JSON list of C-alpha atoms in Angstrom, two decimals:
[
{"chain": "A", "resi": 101, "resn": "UNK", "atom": "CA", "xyz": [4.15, 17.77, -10.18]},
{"chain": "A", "resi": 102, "resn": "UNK", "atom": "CA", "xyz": [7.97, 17.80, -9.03]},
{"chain": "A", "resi": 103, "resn": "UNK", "atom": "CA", "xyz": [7.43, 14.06, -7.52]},
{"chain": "A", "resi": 104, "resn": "UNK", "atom": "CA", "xyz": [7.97, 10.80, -8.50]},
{"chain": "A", "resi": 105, "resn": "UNK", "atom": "CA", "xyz": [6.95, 8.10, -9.44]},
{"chain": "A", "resi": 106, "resn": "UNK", "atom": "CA", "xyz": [5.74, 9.52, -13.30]},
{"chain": "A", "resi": 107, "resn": "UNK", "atom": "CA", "xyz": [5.45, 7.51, -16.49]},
{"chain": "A", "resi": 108, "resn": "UNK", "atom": "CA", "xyz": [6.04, 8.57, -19.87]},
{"chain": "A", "resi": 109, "resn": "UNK", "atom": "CA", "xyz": [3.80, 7.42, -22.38]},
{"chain": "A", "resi": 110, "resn": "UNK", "atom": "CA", "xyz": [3.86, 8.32, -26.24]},
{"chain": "A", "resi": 111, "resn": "UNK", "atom": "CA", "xyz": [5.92, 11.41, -25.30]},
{"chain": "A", "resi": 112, "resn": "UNK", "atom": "CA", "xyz": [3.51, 12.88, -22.29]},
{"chain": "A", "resi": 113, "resn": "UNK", "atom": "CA", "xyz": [4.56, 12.45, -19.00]},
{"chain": "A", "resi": 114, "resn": "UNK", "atom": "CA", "xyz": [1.83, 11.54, -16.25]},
{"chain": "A", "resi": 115, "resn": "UNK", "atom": "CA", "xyz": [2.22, 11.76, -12.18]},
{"chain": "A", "resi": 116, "resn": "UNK", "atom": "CA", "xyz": [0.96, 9.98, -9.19]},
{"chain": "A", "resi": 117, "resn": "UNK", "atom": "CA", "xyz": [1.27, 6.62, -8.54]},
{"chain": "A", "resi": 118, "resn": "UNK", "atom": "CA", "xyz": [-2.56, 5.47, -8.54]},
{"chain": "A", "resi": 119, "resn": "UNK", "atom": "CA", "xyz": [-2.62, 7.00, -12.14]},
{"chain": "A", "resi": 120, "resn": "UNK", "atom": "CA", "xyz": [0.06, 5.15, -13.16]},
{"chain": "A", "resi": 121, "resn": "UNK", "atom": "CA", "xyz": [-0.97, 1.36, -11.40]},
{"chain": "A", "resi": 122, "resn": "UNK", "atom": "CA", "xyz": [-4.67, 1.94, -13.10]},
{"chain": "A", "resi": 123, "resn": "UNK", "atom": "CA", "xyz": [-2.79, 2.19, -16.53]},
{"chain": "A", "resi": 124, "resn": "UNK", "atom": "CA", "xyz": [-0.34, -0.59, -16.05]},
{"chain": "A", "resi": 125, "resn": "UNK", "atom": "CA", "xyz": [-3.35, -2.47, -14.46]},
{"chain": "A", "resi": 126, "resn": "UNK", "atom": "CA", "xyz": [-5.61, -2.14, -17.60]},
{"chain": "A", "resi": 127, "resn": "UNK", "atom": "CA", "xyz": [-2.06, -2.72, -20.12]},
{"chain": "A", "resi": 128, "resn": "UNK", "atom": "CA", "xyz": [-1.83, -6.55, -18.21]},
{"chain": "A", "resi": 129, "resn": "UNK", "atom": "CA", "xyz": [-5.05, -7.17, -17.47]},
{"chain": "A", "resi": 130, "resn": "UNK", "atom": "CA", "xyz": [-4.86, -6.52, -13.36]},
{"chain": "A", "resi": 131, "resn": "UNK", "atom": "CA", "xyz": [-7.14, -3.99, -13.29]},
{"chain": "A", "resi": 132, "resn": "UNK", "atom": "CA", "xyz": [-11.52, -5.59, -13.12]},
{"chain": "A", "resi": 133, "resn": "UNK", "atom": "CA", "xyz": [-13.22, -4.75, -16.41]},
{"chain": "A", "resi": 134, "resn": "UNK", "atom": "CA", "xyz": [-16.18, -4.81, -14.03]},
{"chain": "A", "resi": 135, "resn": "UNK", "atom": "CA", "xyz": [-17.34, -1.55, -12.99]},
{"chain": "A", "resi": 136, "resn": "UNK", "atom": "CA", "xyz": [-18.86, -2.88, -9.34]},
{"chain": "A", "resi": 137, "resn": "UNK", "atom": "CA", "xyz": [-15.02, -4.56, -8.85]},
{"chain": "A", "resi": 138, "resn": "UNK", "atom": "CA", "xyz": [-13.05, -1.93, -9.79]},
{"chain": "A", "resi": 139, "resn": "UNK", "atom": "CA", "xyz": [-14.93, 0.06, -7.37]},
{"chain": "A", "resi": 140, "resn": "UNK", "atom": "CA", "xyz": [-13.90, -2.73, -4.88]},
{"chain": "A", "resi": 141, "resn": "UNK", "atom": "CA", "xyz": [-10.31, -2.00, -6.33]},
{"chain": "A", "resi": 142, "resn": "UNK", "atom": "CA", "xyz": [-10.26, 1.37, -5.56]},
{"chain": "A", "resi": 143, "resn": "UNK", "atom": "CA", "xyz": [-11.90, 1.44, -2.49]},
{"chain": "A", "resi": 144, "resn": "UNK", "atom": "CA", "xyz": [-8.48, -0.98, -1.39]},
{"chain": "A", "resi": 145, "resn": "UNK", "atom": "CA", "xyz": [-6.01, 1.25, -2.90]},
{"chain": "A", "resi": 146, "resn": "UNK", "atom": "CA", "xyz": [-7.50, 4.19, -1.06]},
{"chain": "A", "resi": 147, "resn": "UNK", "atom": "CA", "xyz": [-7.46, 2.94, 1.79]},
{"chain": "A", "resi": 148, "resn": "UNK", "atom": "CA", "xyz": [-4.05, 1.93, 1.63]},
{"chain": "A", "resi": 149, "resn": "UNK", "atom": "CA", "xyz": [-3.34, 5.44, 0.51]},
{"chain": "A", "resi": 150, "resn": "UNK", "atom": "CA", "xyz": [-4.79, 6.48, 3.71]},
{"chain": "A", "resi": 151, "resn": "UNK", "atom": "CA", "xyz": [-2.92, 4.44, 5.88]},
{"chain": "A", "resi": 152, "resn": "UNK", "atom": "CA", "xyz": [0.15, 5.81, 4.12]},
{"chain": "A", "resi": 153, "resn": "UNK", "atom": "CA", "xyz": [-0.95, 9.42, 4.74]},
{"chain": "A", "resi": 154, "resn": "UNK", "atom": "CA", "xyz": [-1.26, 8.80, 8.10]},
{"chain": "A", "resi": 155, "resn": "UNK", "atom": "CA", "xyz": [2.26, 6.50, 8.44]},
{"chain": "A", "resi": 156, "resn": "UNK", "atom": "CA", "xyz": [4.12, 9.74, 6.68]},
{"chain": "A", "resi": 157, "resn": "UNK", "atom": "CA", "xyz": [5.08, 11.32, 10.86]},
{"chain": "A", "resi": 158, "resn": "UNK", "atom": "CA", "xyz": [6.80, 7.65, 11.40]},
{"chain": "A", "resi": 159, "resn": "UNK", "atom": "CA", "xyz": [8.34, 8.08, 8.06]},
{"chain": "A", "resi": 160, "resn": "UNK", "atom": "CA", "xyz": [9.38, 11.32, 7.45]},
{"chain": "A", "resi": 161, "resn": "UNK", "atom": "CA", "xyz": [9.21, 12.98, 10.90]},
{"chain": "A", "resi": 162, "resn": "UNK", "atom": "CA", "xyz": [6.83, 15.20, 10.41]},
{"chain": "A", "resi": 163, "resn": "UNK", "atom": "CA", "xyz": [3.14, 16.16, 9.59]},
{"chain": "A", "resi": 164, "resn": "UNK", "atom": "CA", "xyz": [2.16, 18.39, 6.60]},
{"chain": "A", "resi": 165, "resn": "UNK", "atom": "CA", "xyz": [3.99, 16.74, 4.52]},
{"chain": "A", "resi": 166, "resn": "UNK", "atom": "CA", "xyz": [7.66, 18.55, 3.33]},
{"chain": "A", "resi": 167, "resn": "UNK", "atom": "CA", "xyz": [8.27, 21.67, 2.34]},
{"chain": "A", "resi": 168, "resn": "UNK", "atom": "CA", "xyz": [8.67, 21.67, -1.54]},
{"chain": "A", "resi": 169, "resn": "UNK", "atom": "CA", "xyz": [12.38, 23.68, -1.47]},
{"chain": "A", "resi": 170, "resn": "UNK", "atom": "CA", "xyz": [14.04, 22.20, 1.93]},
{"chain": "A", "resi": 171, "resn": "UNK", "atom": "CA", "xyz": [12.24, 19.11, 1.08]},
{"chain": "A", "resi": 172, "resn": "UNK", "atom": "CA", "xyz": [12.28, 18.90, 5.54]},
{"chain": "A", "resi": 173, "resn": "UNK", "atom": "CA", "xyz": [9.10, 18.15, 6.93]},
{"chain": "A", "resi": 174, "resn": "UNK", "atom": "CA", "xyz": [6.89, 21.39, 7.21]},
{"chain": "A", "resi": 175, "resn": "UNK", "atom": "CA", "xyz": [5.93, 20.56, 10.23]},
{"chain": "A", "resi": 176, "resn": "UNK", "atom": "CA", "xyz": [8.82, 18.24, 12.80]},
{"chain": "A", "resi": 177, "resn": "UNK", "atom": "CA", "xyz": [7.09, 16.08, 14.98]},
{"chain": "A", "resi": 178, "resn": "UNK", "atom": "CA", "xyz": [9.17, 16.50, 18.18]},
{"chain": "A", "resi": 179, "resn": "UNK", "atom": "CA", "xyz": [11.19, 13.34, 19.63]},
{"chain": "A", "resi": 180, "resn": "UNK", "atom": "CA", "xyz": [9.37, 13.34, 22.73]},
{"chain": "A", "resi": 181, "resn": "UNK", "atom": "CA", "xyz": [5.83, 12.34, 20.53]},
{"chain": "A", "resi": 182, "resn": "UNK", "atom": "CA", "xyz": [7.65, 10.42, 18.66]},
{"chain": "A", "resi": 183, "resn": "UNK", "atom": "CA", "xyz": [7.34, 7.36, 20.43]},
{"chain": "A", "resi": 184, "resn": "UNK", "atom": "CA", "xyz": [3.42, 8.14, 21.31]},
{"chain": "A", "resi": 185, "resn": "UNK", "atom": "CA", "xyz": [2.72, 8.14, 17.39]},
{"chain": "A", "resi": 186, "resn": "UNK", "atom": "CA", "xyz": [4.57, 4.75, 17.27]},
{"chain": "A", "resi": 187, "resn": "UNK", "atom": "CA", "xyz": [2.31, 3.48, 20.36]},
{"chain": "A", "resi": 188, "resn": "UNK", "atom": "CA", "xyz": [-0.62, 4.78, 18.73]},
{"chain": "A", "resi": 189, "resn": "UNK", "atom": "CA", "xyz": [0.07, 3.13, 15.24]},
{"chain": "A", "resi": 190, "resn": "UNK", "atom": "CA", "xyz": [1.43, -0.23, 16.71]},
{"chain": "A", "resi": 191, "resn": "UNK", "atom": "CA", "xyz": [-1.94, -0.36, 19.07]},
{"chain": "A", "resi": 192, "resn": "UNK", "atom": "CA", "xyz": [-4.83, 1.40, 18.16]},
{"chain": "A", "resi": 193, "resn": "UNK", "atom": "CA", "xyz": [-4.52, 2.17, 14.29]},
{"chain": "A", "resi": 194, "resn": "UNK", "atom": "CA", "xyz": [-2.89, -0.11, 12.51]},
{"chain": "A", "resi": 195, "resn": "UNK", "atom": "CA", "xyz": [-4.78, -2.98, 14.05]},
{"chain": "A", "resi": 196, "resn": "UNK", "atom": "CA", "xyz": [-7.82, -1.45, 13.42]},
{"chain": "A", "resi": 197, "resn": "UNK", "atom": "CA", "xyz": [-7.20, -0.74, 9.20]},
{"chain": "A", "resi": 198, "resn": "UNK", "atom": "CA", "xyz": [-5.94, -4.31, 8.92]},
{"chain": "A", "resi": 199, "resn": "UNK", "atom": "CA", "xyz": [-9.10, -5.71, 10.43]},
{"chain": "A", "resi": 200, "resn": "UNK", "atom": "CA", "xyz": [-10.93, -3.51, 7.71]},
{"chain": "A", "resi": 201, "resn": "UNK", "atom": "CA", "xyz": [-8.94, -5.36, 4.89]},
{"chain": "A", "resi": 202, "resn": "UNK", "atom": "CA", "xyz": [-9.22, -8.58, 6.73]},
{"chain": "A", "resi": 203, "resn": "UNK", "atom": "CA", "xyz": [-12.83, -8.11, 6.74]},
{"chain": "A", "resi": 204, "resn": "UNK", "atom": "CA", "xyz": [-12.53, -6.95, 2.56]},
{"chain": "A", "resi": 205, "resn": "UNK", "atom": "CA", "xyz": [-11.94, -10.46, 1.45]},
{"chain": "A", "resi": 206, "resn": "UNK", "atom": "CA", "xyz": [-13.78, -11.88, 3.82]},
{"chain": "A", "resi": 207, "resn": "UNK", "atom": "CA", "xyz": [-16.58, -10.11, 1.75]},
{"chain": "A", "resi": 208, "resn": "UNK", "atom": "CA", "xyz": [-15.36, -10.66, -1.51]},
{"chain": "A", "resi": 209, "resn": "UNK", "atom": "CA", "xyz": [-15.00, -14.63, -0.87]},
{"chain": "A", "resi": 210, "resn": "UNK", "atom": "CA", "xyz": [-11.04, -14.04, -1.63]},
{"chain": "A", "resi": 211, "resn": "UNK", "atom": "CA", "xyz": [-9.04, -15.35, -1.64]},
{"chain": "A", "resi": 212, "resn": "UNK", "atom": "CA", "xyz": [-8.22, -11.79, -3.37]},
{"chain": "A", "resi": 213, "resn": "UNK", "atom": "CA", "xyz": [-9.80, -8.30, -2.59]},
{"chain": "A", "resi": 214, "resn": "UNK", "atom": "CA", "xyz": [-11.79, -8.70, -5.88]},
{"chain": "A", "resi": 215, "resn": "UNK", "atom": "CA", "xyz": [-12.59, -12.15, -5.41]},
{"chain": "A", "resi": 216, "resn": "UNK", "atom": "CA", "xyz": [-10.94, -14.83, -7.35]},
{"chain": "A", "resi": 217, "resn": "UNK", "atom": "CA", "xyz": [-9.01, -12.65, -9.10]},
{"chain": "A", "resi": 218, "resn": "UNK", "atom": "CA", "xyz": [-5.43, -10.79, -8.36]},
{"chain": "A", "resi": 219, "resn": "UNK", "atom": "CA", "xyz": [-5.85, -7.34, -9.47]},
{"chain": "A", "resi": 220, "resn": "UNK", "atom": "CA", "xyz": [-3.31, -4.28, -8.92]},
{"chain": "A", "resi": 221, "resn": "UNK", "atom": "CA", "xyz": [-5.12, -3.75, -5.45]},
{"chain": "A", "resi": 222, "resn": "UNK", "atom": "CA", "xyz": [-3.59, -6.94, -4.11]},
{"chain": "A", "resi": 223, "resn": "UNK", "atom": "CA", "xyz": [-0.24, -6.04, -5.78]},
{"chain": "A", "resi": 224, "resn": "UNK", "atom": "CA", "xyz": [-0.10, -2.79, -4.00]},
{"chain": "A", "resi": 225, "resn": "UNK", "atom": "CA", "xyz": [-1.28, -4.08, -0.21]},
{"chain": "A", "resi": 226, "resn": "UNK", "atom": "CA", "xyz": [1.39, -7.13, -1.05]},
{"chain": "A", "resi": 227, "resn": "UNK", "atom": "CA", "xyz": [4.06, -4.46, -1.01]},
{"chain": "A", "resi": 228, "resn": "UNK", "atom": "CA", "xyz": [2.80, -2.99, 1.96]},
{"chain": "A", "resi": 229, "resn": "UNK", "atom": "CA", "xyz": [1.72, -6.42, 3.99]},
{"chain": "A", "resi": 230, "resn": "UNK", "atom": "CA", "xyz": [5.13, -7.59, 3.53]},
{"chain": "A", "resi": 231, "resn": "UNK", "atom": "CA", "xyz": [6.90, -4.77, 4.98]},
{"chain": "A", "resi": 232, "resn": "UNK", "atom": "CA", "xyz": [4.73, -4.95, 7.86]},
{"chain": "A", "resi": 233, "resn": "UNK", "atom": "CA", "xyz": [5.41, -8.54, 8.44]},
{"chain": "A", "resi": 234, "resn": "UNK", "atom": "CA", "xyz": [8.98, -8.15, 8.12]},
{"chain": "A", "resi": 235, "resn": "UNK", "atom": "CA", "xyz": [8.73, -5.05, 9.86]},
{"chain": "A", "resi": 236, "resn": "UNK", "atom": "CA", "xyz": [10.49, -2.63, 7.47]},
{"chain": "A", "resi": 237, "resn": "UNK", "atom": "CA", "xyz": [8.00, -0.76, 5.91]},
{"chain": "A", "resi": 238, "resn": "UNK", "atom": "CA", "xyz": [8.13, 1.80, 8.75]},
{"chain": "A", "resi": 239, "resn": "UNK", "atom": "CA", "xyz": [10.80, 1.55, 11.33]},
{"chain": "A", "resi": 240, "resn": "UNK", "atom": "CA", "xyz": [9.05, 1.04, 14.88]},
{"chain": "A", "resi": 241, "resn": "UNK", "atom": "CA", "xyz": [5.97, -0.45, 13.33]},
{"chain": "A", "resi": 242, "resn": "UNK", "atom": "CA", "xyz": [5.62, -4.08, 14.30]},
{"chain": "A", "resi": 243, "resn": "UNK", "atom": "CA", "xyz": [4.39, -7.20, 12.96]},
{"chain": "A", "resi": 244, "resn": "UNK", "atom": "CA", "xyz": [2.04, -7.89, 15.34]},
{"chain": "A", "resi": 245, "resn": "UNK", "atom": "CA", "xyz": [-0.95, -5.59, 13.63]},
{"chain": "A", "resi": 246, "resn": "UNK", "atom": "CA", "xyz": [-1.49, -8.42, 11.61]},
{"chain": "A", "resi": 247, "resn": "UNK", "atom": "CA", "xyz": [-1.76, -10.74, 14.25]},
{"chain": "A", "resi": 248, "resn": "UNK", "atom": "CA", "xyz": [-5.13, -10.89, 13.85]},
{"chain": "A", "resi": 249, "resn": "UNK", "atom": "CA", "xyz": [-5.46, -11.28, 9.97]},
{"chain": "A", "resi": 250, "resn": "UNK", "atom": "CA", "xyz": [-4.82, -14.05, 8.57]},
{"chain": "A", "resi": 251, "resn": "UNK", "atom": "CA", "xyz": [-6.46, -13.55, 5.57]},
{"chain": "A", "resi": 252, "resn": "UNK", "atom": "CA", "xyz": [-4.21, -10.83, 4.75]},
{"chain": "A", "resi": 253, "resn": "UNK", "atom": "CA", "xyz": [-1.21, -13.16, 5.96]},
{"chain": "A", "resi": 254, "resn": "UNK", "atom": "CA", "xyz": [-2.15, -15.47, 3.42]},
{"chain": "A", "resi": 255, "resn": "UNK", "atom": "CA", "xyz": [-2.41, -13.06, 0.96]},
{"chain": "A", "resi": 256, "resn": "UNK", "atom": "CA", "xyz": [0.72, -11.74, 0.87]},
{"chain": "A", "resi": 257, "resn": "UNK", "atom": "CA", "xyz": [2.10, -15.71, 1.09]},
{"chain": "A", "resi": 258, "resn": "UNK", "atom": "CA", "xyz": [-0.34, -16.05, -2.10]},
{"chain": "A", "resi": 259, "resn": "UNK", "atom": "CA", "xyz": [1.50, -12.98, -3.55]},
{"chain": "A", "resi": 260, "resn": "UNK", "atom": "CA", "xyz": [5.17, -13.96, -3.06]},
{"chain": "A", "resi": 261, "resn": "UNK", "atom": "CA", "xyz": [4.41, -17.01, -4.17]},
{"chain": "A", "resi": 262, "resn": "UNK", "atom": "CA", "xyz": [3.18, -16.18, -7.91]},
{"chain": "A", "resi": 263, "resn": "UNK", "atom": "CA", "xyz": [5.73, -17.39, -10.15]},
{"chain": "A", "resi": 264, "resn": "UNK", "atom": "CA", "xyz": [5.88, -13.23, -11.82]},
{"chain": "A", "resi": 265, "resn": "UNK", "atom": "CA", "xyz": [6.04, -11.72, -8.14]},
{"chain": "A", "resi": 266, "resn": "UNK", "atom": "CA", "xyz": [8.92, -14.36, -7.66]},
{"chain": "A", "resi": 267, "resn": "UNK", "atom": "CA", "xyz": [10.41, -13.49, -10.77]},
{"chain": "A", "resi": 268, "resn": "UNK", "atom": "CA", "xyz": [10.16, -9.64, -9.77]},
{"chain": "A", "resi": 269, "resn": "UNK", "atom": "CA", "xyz": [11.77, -10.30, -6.52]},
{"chain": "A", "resi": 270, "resn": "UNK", "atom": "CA", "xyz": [14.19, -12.01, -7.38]},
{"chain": "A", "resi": 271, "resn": "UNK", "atom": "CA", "xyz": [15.64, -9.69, -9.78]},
{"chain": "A", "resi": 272, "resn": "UNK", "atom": "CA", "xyz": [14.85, -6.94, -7.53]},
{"chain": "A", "resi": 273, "resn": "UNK", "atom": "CA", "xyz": [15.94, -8.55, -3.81]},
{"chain": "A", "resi": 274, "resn": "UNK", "atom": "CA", "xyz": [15.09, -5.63, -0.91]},
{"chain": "A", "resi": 275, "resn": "UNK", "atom": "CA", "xyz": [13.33, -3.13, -3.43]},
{"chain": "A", "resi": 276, "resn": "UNK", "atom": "CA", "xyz": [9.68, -4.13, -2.58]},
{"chain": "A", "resi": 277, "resn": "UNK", "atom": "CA", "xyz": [9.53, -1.62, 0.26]}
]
């Protein structure tokens, strides 16, 4: 697919990265056995998926995506909109998606999206929930969407807390986002 990330297993090489966290959520152990939870599962990672499709203008610039040769965004989002789409994330958007995963383990009884259990969806929003907290997932974005979740607060405390997230950080300081 000409992207990363890919993993190479037993000589074949497989792309996208929800491919890839299903496998090395099933190898561990972090991915439900349970059909009805790893539709839970999922349903997180998508919707952090879409929340990433729609942070990609405050990231890259531009909307489309990027051209596959110039690797420049297909389509620029001009300066002057740039700080609406900021606005617009920081007050209407972002807010909104975090309730909706606020409200997720409210559901599942948490103190995880699944439940009791950490699965890969909670590693995935932890990587995400701590760059918005310490607001450099997305430059402009600011901590205050999750000002009203603190469910999802605790979460990623829960997360950065767990002696092989710890571990992980530590040997990779600044690489989580």
């Amino acid at each position: 697919f000409g992207q990363v990330p890919v993993l190479e297993v037993d000589g074949e090489i497989y792309a996208q990265s929800g491919v890839i966290l299903k496998w090395a959520g099933r190898q561990s152990g972090l991915y439900p056995e349970d059909e009805k939870l790893q539709m839970r599962c999922d349903e997180i990672y998508d919707t952090l998926t879409d929340i990433k499709r729609v942070l990609f203008p405050a990231w890259h610039g531009g909307i489309c995506g990027r051209n596959p040769f110039t690797k420049q965004p297909l389509v620029p989002v001009p300066d002057e909109l740039k700080g609406d789409v900021l606005k617009g994330l920081n007050e209407v958007w972002l807010p909104y998606r975090m309730g909706q995963l606020e409200r997720a383990i409210q559901r599942s009884g948490g103190p995880y999206f699944c439940g009791e259990r950490m699965t890969v969806c909670d590693l995935e929003f932890y990587v995400m929930g701590l760059g918005f907290l310490t607001e450099c997932y997305v430059d402009g974005v600011k901590s205050t969407i999750m000002d009203g979740c603190p469910l999802l607060k605790q979460l990623v405390e829960r997360m950065g807390n767990n002696p092989k997230v710890a571990e992980w950080n530590a040997l990779h300081p600044n690489s989580h986002y």
